[in-house]
Amino acid sequence: MSSAKTSNTKTPVATIADSNVVSKYKAAAEVVNGAIRKVLSASKEGAKVIDLCKLGDAAIEVGLSKQYTKDKKMSKGIAYPTSVSVNTIVCHFSPGASEEGAEQVLAAGDVVRLQMGAQIDGFAAVVGETVVVGASDASPVTGKAADAIAAAHFAGEAIQRLLKPGNRNMVVTDRVQKIARAFGCKPIENTVCHEQKQGDLDGDKQIILNPTDEQRAAFPSCEFAPFEVYLVDVYVTTGDGHAKKSALRTNIYKKTSTTYQLKTKAARAVINEVSQKFSKFPFTIRSCDDERKTRMGMIECTKVGVAQAFEIHEEKAGEVVGQITFTVLVTPNGVERITQGPAFDPKLIQTDKKIEDTELLELLQTSTKIKKPTKKPAAPAA
């Protein structure tokens, strides 16, 4: 009698080669593009940080409720909770109602970084923008704030063009650093752009934007290929690039792929809730059933590596951080950006610095589309 054979067949990886996958990415993008516009419009003098966070999350939930309504079993949810990081707070600030900074009121001139994401069937779209409270054509952004915002914008434009198939990650690193220098800025250390996969924002291929010499030597080199998806995540600062860990409590976490037999009841309960509600996407503690128990359980979860904390970092007083974050689809026809806030307006962002490097200027003038080689007509028969 022959023994049964174990099947080694793997489930095919869903990619944007499938038009249905593209549709899900773009539907998620439609949701976050609408949500961030609502939060940007509400980011006015007198607005509270916690209210803006709740507004963004609610807008995503409402938007998702209108997508793929016939498939009741399809996973839909927040892929990154709305974060509102003001002035020296670099990123990941999404507090609970009772947390320090939740009741902070925006003032004219505040530099605010907003980020949020949505997913449909595990295919996520994320967007992040920088806004200066009260800025207008009559009162444009100038000085360091304009330098940082412009540097982030042009770095994002360059990355989109460099993600074409055949290019490599360290070329992107070098170009981003040159662009930042042109505006008197530096990318913040340890910021990384990731390949996206179904159910995961942290794919294998990565682009580090400001590596140390040791990181550069050890960082895996990779080549971009058709049908990949990337989360472009750019933070540049007018400072030295070293952001320090904040004293503010972490509120955003995500489940990792690490498995471990958790010892405490609180940790087992929270990882079970997280698995069911958020899978491996980032979430904020205020979205859990019991904030206090969740925070208790996360102590063990992060200690043993089954959960990752998105720590809050701060820049030095007097320096400014600019952010641009978006999801792109790499196709044989080009690199398509699917998430975006309002278009960059040089009348609103008035920096006195500019890019003069010929190579960079030529890069920024190139199309995000890929021209297909024209076929030569067949030679006439002899």
Tab-separated table of C-alpha atoms in Angstrom:
chain	number	residue	atom	x	y	z
A	1	MET	CA	0.000	0.000	0.000
A	2	SER	CA	1.476	3.334	-0.997
A	3	SER	CA	1.835	6.004	1.679
A	4	ALA	CA	-0.031	9.276	1.394
A	5	LYS	CA	2.001	12.147	-0.003
A	6	THR	CA	2.103	15.519	1.693
A	7	SER	CA	1.118	18.302	-0.685
A	8	ASN	CA	3.678	21.063	-1.076
A	9	THR	CA	1.333	23.201	-3.119
A	10	LYS	CA	1.358	26.785	-1.900
A	11	THR	CA	-1.531	29.180	-2.162
A	12	PRO	CA	-0.783	31.540	-5.062
A	13	VAL	CA	0.227	35.013	-3.924
A	14	ALA	CA	-2.347	37.590	-5.013
A	15	THR	CA	-0.724	40.436	-6.948
A	16	ILE	CA	-1.815	43.382	-9.043
A	17	ALA	CA	-1.389	41.216	-12.132
A	18	ASP	CA	-4.984	40.333	-11.207
A	19	SER	CA	-7.384	43.158	-12.112
A	20	ASN	CA	-9.609	42.245	-9.144
A	21	VAL	CA	-6.704	42.940	-6.795
A	22	VAL	CA	-6.094	46.302	-8.471
A	23	SER	CA	-9.753	47.180	-7.977
A	24	LYS	CA	-9.527	46.442	-4.249
A	25	TYR	CA	-6.399	48.563	-3.842
A	26	LYS	CA	-8.053	51.436	-5.688
A	27	ALA	CA	-11.285	51.125	-3.721
A	28	ALA	CA	-9.300	51.351	-0.461
A	29	ALA	CA	-7.430	54.344	-1.919
A	30	GLU	CA	-10.705	56.066	-2.773
A	31	VAL	CA	-11.725	55.734	0.865
A	32	VAL	CA	-8.531	57.183	2.364
A	33	ASN	CA	-8.237	59.934	-0.230
A	34	GLY	CA	-11.682	61.121	0.802
A	35	ALA	CA	-10.965	60.685	4.505
A	36	ILE	CA	-7.732	62.664	4.538
A	37	ARG	CA	-9.382	65.549	2.714
A	38	LYS	CA	-11.970	65.696	5.501
A	39	VAL	CA	-9.278	65.751	8.173
A	40	LEU	CA	-7.197	68.318	6.274
A	41	SER	CA	-10.252	70.566	5.990
A	42	ALA	CA	-10.865	70.229	9.736
A	43	SER	CA	-7.226	70.903	10.690
A	44	LYS	CA	-7.874	74.510	11.587
A	45	GLU	CA	-7.053	76.755	14.485
A	46	GLY	CA	-8.966	75.498	17.523
A	47	ALA	CA	-9.293	71.857	16.394
A	48	LYS	CA	-8.343	69.173	18.937
A	49	VAL	CA	-5.937	66.353	18.119
A	50	ILE	CA	-8.226	63.623	19.487
A	51	ASP	CA	-11.179	64.949	17.484
A	52	LEU	CA	-9.160	64.867	14.262
A	53	CYS	CA	-8.041	61.282	14.973
A	54	LYS	CA	-11.617	60.176	15.552
A	55	LEU	CA	-12.820	62.072	12.481
A	56	GLY	CA	-10.328	60.283	10.242
A	57	ASP	CA	-11.092	56.824	11.589
A	58	ALA	CA	-14.847	57.407	11.324
A	59	ALA	CA	-14.515	58.675	7.742
A	60	ILE	CA	-12.617	55.517	6.806
A	61	GLU	CA	-15.223	53.268	8.413
A	62	VAL	CA	-18.061	55.065	6.617
A	63	GLY	CA	-16.201	54.944	3.309
A	64	LEU	CA	-15.469	51.227	3.657
A	65	SER	CA	-19.117	50.488	4.427
A	66	LYS	CA	-19.937	51.589	0.870
A	67	GLN	CA	-17.360	49.343	-0.790
A	68	TYR	CA	-17.953	45.707	-1.798
A	69	THR	CA	-21.306	45.648	-0.030
A	70	LYS	CA	-22.420	42.318	-1.502
A	71	ASP	CA	-19.573	40.301	0.006
A	72	LYS	CA	-20.392	40.265	3.730
A	73	LYS	CA	-17.413	38.047	4.599
A	74	MET	CA	-14.751	40.211	2.947
A	75	SER	CA	-12.289	41.771	5.379
A	76	LYS	CA	-12.456	45.570	5.453
A	77	GLY	CA	-10.956	47.895	8.013
A	78	ILE	CA	-8.464	50.521	9.056
A	79	ALA	CA	-4.961	49.676	7.825
A	80	TYR	CA	-3.347	52.491	9.785
A	81	PRO	CA	-5.219	54.471	12.463
A	82	THR	CA	-5.428	58.215	11.938
A	83	SER	CA	-2.412	59.878	13.519
A	84	VAL	CA	-2.051	63.613	14.072
A	85	SER	CA	1.540	64.609	14.895
A	86	VAL	CA	2.051	68.287	15.670
A	87	ASN	CA	5.267	70.314	15.399
A	88	THR	CA	8.126	68.427	17.089
A	89	ILE	CA	6.177	65.135	17.318
A	90	VAL	CA	7.404	63.268	14.242
A	91	CYS	CA	4.812	60.515	13.763
A	92	HIS	CA	2.538	57.810	15.223
A	93	PHE	CA	0.607	60.120	17.574
A	94	SER	CA	-2.902	58.688	17.881
A	95	PRO	CA	-3.837	59.076	21.557
A	96	GLY	CA	-6.675	57.728	23.626
A	97	ALA	CA	-9.103	60.289	25.040
A	98	SER	CA	-7.335	60.423	28.405
A	99	GLU	CA	-3.779	60.465	27.046
A	100	GLU	CA	-1.409	63.406	27.325
A	101	GLY	CA	-1.693	65.563	24.219
A	102	ALA	CA	-5.143	64.301	23.196
A	103	GLU	CA	-6.764	67.625	24.041
A	104	GLN	CA	-4.057	69.673	22.345
A	105	VAL	CA	-5.628	72.477	20.341
A	106	LEU	CA	-4.133	73.443	16.992
A	107	ALA	CA	-2.819	76.986	16.653
A	108	ALA	CA	-2.003	79.094	13.628
A	109	GLY	CA	1.409	78.146	12.227
A	110	ASP	CA	1.436	74.617	13.662
A	111	VAL	CA	2.997	72.050	11.324
A	112	VAL	CA	0.764	68.976	11.377
A	113	ARG	CA	1.480	65.550	9.875
A	114	LEU	CA	-1.576	63.401	9.168
A	115	GLN	CA	-1.524	59.714	8.270
A	116	MET	CA	-4.204	57.048	7.797
A	117	GLY	CA	-4.894	53.862	5.871
A	118	ALA	CA	-7.679	51.492	4.812
A	119	GLN	CA	-7.712	47.887	3.602
A	120	ILE	CA	-10.117	45.776	1.596
A	121	ASP	CA	-9.495	42.031	1.596
A	122	GLY	CA	-6.051	42.785	3.011
A	123	PHE	CA	-5.069	45.128	0.173
A	124	ALA	CA	-4.139	48.396	1.852
A	125	ALA	CA	-3.865	52.005	0.764
A	126	VAL	CA	-2.097	54.492	3.054
A	127	VAL	CA	-1.744	58.257	2.787
A	128	GLY	CA	0.148	60.912	4.749
A	129	GLU	CA	0.392	64.674	4.297
A	130	THR	CA	1.859	67.732	6.008
A	131	VAL	CA	-0.279	70.821	6.557
A	132	VAL	CA	0.460	74.184	8.170
A	133	VAL	CA	-2.495	75.503	10.144
A	134	GLY	CA	-3.827	78.749	8.722
A	135	ALA	CA	-1.698	78.743	5.585
A	136	SER	CA	-3.255	80.338	2.498
A	137	ASP	CA	-2.255	82.138	-0.673
A	138	ALA	CA	-2.423	85.360	1.338
A	139	SER	CA	-0.345	83.802	4.144
A	140	PRO	CA	1.945	81.238	2.486
A	141	VAL	CA	4.296	78.812	4.209
A	142	THR	CA	7.890	80.074	4.259
A	143	GLY	CA	11.180	79.377	6.025
A	144	LYS	CA	12.031	75.982	7.488
A	145	ALA	CA	8.468	74.688	7.182
A	146	ALA	CA	8.441	75.373	3.455
A	147	ASP	CA	11.892	73.787	3.057
A	148	ALA	CA	10.853	70.566	4.826
A	149	ILE	CA	7.515	70.233	3.030
A	150	ALA	CA	9.092	70.889	-0.383
A	151	ALA	CA	11.912	68.431	0.309
A	152	ALA	CA	9.426	65.691	1.262
A	153	HIS	CA	7.302	66.412	-1.804
A	154	PHE	CA	10.151	66.231	-4.320
A	155	ALA	CA	11.647	63.185	-2.596
A	156	GLY	CA	8.311	61.422	-3.025
A	157	GLU	CA	8.154	62.443	-6.685
A	158	ALA	CA	11.643	61.038	-7.252
A	159	ILE	CA	10.876	57.760	-5.489
A	160	GLN	CA	7.787	57.209	-7.605
A	161	ARG	CA	9.851	57.574	-10.768
A	162	LEU	CA	12.667	55.369	-9.464
A	163	LEU	CA	10.358	52.478	-8.540
A	164	LYS	CA	10.214	51.440	-12.187
A	165	PRO	CA	11.111	47.782	-12.774
A	166	GLY	CA	14.844	47.168	-13.013
A	167	ASN	CA	15.919	49.971	-10.656
A	168	ARG	CA	17.469	49.206	-7.269
A	169	ASN	CA	16.763	50.412	-3.748
A	170	MET	CA	20.102	52.038	-2.925
A	171	VAL	CA	19.820	54.280	-5.984
A	172	VAL	CA	16.611	55.608	-4.428
A	173	THR	CA	18.409	56.153	-1.120
A	174	ASP	CA	21.110	58.266	-2.756
A	175	ARG	CA	18.689	60.401	-4.775
A	176	VAL	CA	16.460	61.118	-1.780
A	177	GLN	CA	19.440	62.260	0.270
A	178	LYS	CA	20.548	64.611	-2.521
A	179	ILE	CA	17.080	66.122	-2.792
A	180	ALA	CA	16.845	66.639	0.949
A	181	ARG	CA	20.242	68.385	0.979
A	182	ALA	CA	19.089	70.771	-1.737
A	183	PHE	CA	16.485	72.083	0.723
A	184	GLY	CA	18.792	72.121	3.736
A	185	CYS	CA	17.194	68.940	5.120
A	186	LYS	CA	17.972	65.323	5.948
A	187	PRO	CA	15.770	62.232	5.907
A	188	ILE	CA	15.085	61.079	9.446
A	189	GLU	CA	17.205	58.073	10.368
A	190	ASN	CA	15.610	54.610	10.270
A	191	THR	CA	12.733	55.660	8.023
A	192	VAL	CA	12.014	52.935	5.497
A	193	CYS	CA	9.712	52.501	2.493
A	194	HIS	CA	8.233	48.991	2.312
A	195	GLU	CA	6.874	46.663	-0.274
A	196	GLN	CA	3.214	45.908	0.505
A	197	LYS	CA	1.628	42.467	0.374
A	198	GLN	CA	-1.878	41.240	1.003
A	199	GLY	CA	-2.455	41.547	4.726
A	200	ASP	CA	0.903	43.164	5.449
A	201	LEU	CA	2.385	46.648	5.074
A	202	ASP	CA	5.918	45.377	5.761
A	203	GLY	CA	6.929	43.255	2.787
A	204	ASP	CA	10.375	41.832	2.080
A	205	LYS	CA	11.727	44.563	-0.190
A	206	GLN	CA	12.634	47.824	1.537
A	207	ILE	CA	14.215	51.206	0.863
A	208	ILE	CA	16.088	52.851	3.709
A	209	LEU	CA	16.296	56.632	3.321
A	210	ASN	CA	19.069	57.701	5.701
A	211	PRO	CA	21.222	54.727	6.674
A	212	THR	CA	24.314	54.839	8.827
A	213	ASP	CA	27.452	53.431	7.212
A	214	GLU	CA	26.878	50.129	9.021
A	215	GLN	CA	23.246	49.961	7.942
A	216	ARG	CA	24.144	50.714	4.342
A	217	ALA	CA	26.702	47.908	4.290
A	218	ALA	CA	24.286	45.376	5.780
A	219	PHE	CA	21.005	46.486	4.193
A	220	PRO	CA	19.623	43.957	1.667
A	221	SER	CA	19.858	45.159	-1.922
A	222	CYS	CA	16.799	44.601	-4.065
A	223	GLU	CA	15.503	45.252	-7.558
A	224	PHE	CA	11.984	46.479	-8.261
A	225	ALA	CA	9.774	44.320	-10.452
A	226	PRO	CA	6.411	44.568	-12.206
A	227	PHE	CA	3.249	43.884	-10.205
A	228	GLU	CA	4.719	44.992	-6.892
A	229	VAL	CA	3.122	47.492	-4.500
A	230	TYR	CA	5.063	49.924	-2.320
A	231	LEU	CA	4.325	52.156	0.630
A	232	VAL	CA	6.390	55.284	0.045
A	233	ASP	CA	6.967	56.827	3.465
A	234	VAL	CA	9.150	59.950	3.571
A	235	TYR	CA	10.093	62.037	6.617
A	236	VAL	CA	12.639	64.815	6.230
A	237	THR	CA	13.789	67.308	8.819
A	238	THR	CA	15.583	70.615	8.885
A	239	GLY	CA	17.548	69.132	11.799
A	240	ASP	CA	20.367	66.585	11.867
A	241	GLY	CA	18.162	63.560	11.144
A	242	HIS	CA	18.290	62.168	14.686
A	243	ALA	CA	14.817	62.057	16.239
A	244	LYS	CA	14.683	60.993	19.881
A	245	LYS	CA	12.144	58.715	21.540
A	246	SER	CA	9.315	60.740	23.103
A	247	ALA	CA	8.085	60.496	26.671
A	248	LEU	CA	4.546	60.267	25.296
A	249	ARG	CA	2.983	56.837	25.641
A	250	THR	CA	2.819	54.575	22.605
A	251	ASN	CA	-0.713	53.955	21.361
A	252	ILE	CA	-0.222	52.302	17.960
A	253	TYR	CA	0.767	48.635	17.743
A	254	LYS	CA	0.602	45.770	15.261
A	255	LYS	CA	0.690	42.020	15.505
A	256	THR	CA	3.825	40.401	14.078
A	257	SER	CA	4.408	36.967	12.534
A	258	THR	CA	6.211	35.773	15.679
A	259	THR	CA	4.480	32.998	17.634
A	260	TYR	CA	4.961	32.536	21.377
A	261	GLN	CA	3.118	30.820	24.222
A	262	LEU	CA	2.019	33.902	26.152
A	263	LYS	CA	2.024	33.520	29.913
A	264	THR	CA	-0.399	36.177	31.147
A	265	LYS	CA	-4.159	36.081	30.707
A	266	ALA	CA	-4.180	39.742	29.674
A	267	ALA	CA	-1.653	39.146	26.881
A	268	ARG	CA	-3.532	36.108	25.546
A	269	ALA	CA	-6.805	38.033	25.553
A	270	VAL	CA	-5.416	41.061	23.757
A	271	ILE	CA	-3.557	39.120	21.053
A	272	ASN	CA	-6.742	37.141	20.390
A	273	GLU	CA	-8.758	40.353	20.011
A	274	VAL	CA	-6.085	41.905	17.799
A	275	SER	CA	-5.924	38.819	15.558
A	276	GLN	CA	-9.674	38.867	15.025
A	277	LYS	CA	-10.163	42.621	14.583
A	278	PHE	CA	-6.960	43.918	12.969
A	279	SER	CA	-4.949	40.934	11.701
A	280	LYS	CA	-1.397	42.259	11.079
A	281	PHE	CA	-2.390	45.862	10.398
A	282	PRO	CA	-1.499	48.659	12.840
A	283	PHE	CA	-4.195	49.606	15.339
A	284	THR	CA	-4.635	52.113	18.134
A	285	ILE	CA	-5.378	51.100	21.712
A	286	ARG	CA	-8.490	53.285	21.798
A	287	SER	CA	-10.059	51.009	19.169
A	288	CYS	CA	-9.864	47.978	21.469
A	289	ASP	CA	-12.664	46.869	23.804
A	290	ASP	CA	-10.848	47.741	27.031
A	291	GLU	CA	-7.985	50.261	26.776
A	292	ARG	CA	-6.579	49.500	30.235
A	293	LYS	CA	-6.494	45.726	29.754
A	294	THR	CA	-5.103	46.125	26.239
A	295	ARG	CA	-2.235	48.241	27.516
A	296	MET	CA	-1.496	45.673	30.231
A	297	GLY	CA	-1.516	42.806	27.748
A	298	MET	CA	0.710	44.656	25.306
A	299	ILE	CA	3.536	44.722	27.845
A	300	GLU	CA	4.208	41.000	27.416
A	301	CYS	CA	3.233	40.963	23.735
A	302	THR	CA	5.862	43.544	22.799
A	303	LYS	CA	8.467	42.095	25.158
A	304	VAL	CA	8.404	38.686	23.442
A	305	GLY	CA	7.933	40.116	19.943
A	306	VAL	CA	4.405	38.965	19.049
A	307	ALA	CA	3.453	42.644	18.766
A	308	GLN	CA	5.380	45.673	17.553
A	309	ALA	CA	5.094	49.100	19.168
A	310	PHE	CA	5.039	52.159	16.920
A	311	GLU	CA	7.007	54.395	19.229
A	312	ILE	CA	6.544	58.146	19.150
A	313	HIS	CA	9.616	60.222	18.309
A	314	GLU	CA	10.338	63.912	18.665
A	315	GLU	CA	12.505	66.412	16.806
A	316	LYS	CA	14.380	69.215	18.515
A	317	ALA	CA	12.522	72.444	19.183
A	318	GLY	CA	12.961	74.902	16.333
A	319	GLU	CA	13.305	72.225	13.642
A	320	VAL	CA	10.558	71.193	11.230
A	321	VAL	CA	9.602	67.777	9.859
A	322	GLY	CA	7.886	67.286	6.498
A	323	GLN	CA	6.083	64.056	5.611
A	324	ILE	CA	4.661	62.546	2.447
A	325	THR	CA	3.232	59.024	2.412
A	326	PHE	CA	1.464	57.192	-0.395
A	327	THR	CA	0.847	53.783	-1.938
A	328	VAL	CA	1.983	53.031	-5.488
A	329	LEU	CA	1.342	50.191	-7.915
A	330	VAL	CA	4.323	49.117	-10.044
A	331	THR	CA	3.064	47.847	-13.391
A	332	PRO	CA	4.655	47.108	-16.765
A	333	ASN	CA	3.147	50.413	-17.929
A	334	GLY	CA	4.498	52.592	-15.128
A	335	VAL	CA	4.294	53.477	-11.448
A	336	GLU	CA	0.806	54.577	-10.448
A	337	ARG	CA	0.264	56.566	-7.285
A	338	ILE	CA	-3.170	55.712	-5.861
A	339	THR	CA	-3.263	57.769	-2.638
A	340	GLN	CA	-2.808	61.517	-2.440
A	341	GLY	CA	-4.024	64.602	-0.638
A	342	PRO	CA	-4.213	68.005	-2.329
A	343	ALA	CA	-1.618	68.631	-5.029
A	344	PHE	CA	1.586	70.414	-4.025
A	345	ASP	CA	1.124	74.155	-4.560
A	346	PRO	CA	4.325	76.238	-4.936
A	347	LYS	CA	2.274	79.394	-4.336
A	348	LEU	CA	1.344	78.055	-0.903
A	349	ILE	CA	4.717	76.461	-0.077
A	350	GLN	CA	7.280	79.172	-0.817
A	351	THR	CA	10.823	77.973	-0.206
A	352	ASP	CA	13.816	80.040	-1.296
A	353	LYS	CA	15.759	76.840	-1.999
A	354	LYS	CA	15.673	74.732	-5.135
A	355	ILE	CA	17.135	71.670	-6.786
A	356	GLU	CA	20.037	72.570	-9.080
A	357	ASP	CA	21.558	69.137	-9.684
A	358	THR	CA	21.064	68.367	-13.398
A	359	GLU	CA	20.622	64.629	-12.826
A	360	LEU	CA	17.873	65.210	-10.250
A	361	LEU	CA	16.106	67.774	-12.427
A	362	GLU	CA	16.111	65.356	-15.345
A	363	LEU	CA	14.763	62.594	-13.113
A	364	LEU	CA	11.892	64.768	-11.896
A	365	GLN	CA	11.019	65.657	-15.488
A	366	THR	CA	10.661	62.021	-16.516
A	367	SER	CA	7.226	60.453	-16.764
A	368	THR	CA	5.961	57.953	-14.218
A	369	LYS	CA	4.791	55.906	-17.199
A	370	ILE	CA	6.982	53.433	-19.067
A	371	LYS	CA	7.291	53.803	-22.790
A	372	LYS	CA	7.115	50.530	-24.620
A	373	PRO	CA	9.736	50.129	-27.356
A	374	THR	CA	8.309	50.640	-30.796
A	375	LYS	CA	8.447	47.623	-33.000
A	376	LYS	CA	10.476	48.015	-36.140
A	377	PRO	CA	8.536	47.218	-39.303
A	378	ALA	CA	9.372	43.858	-40.772
A	379	ALA	CA	11.868	43.943	-43.600
A	380	PRO	CA	10.262	43.408	-47.012
A	381	ALA	CA	10.591	39.952	-48.455
A	382	ALA	CA	13.477	39.549	-50.899
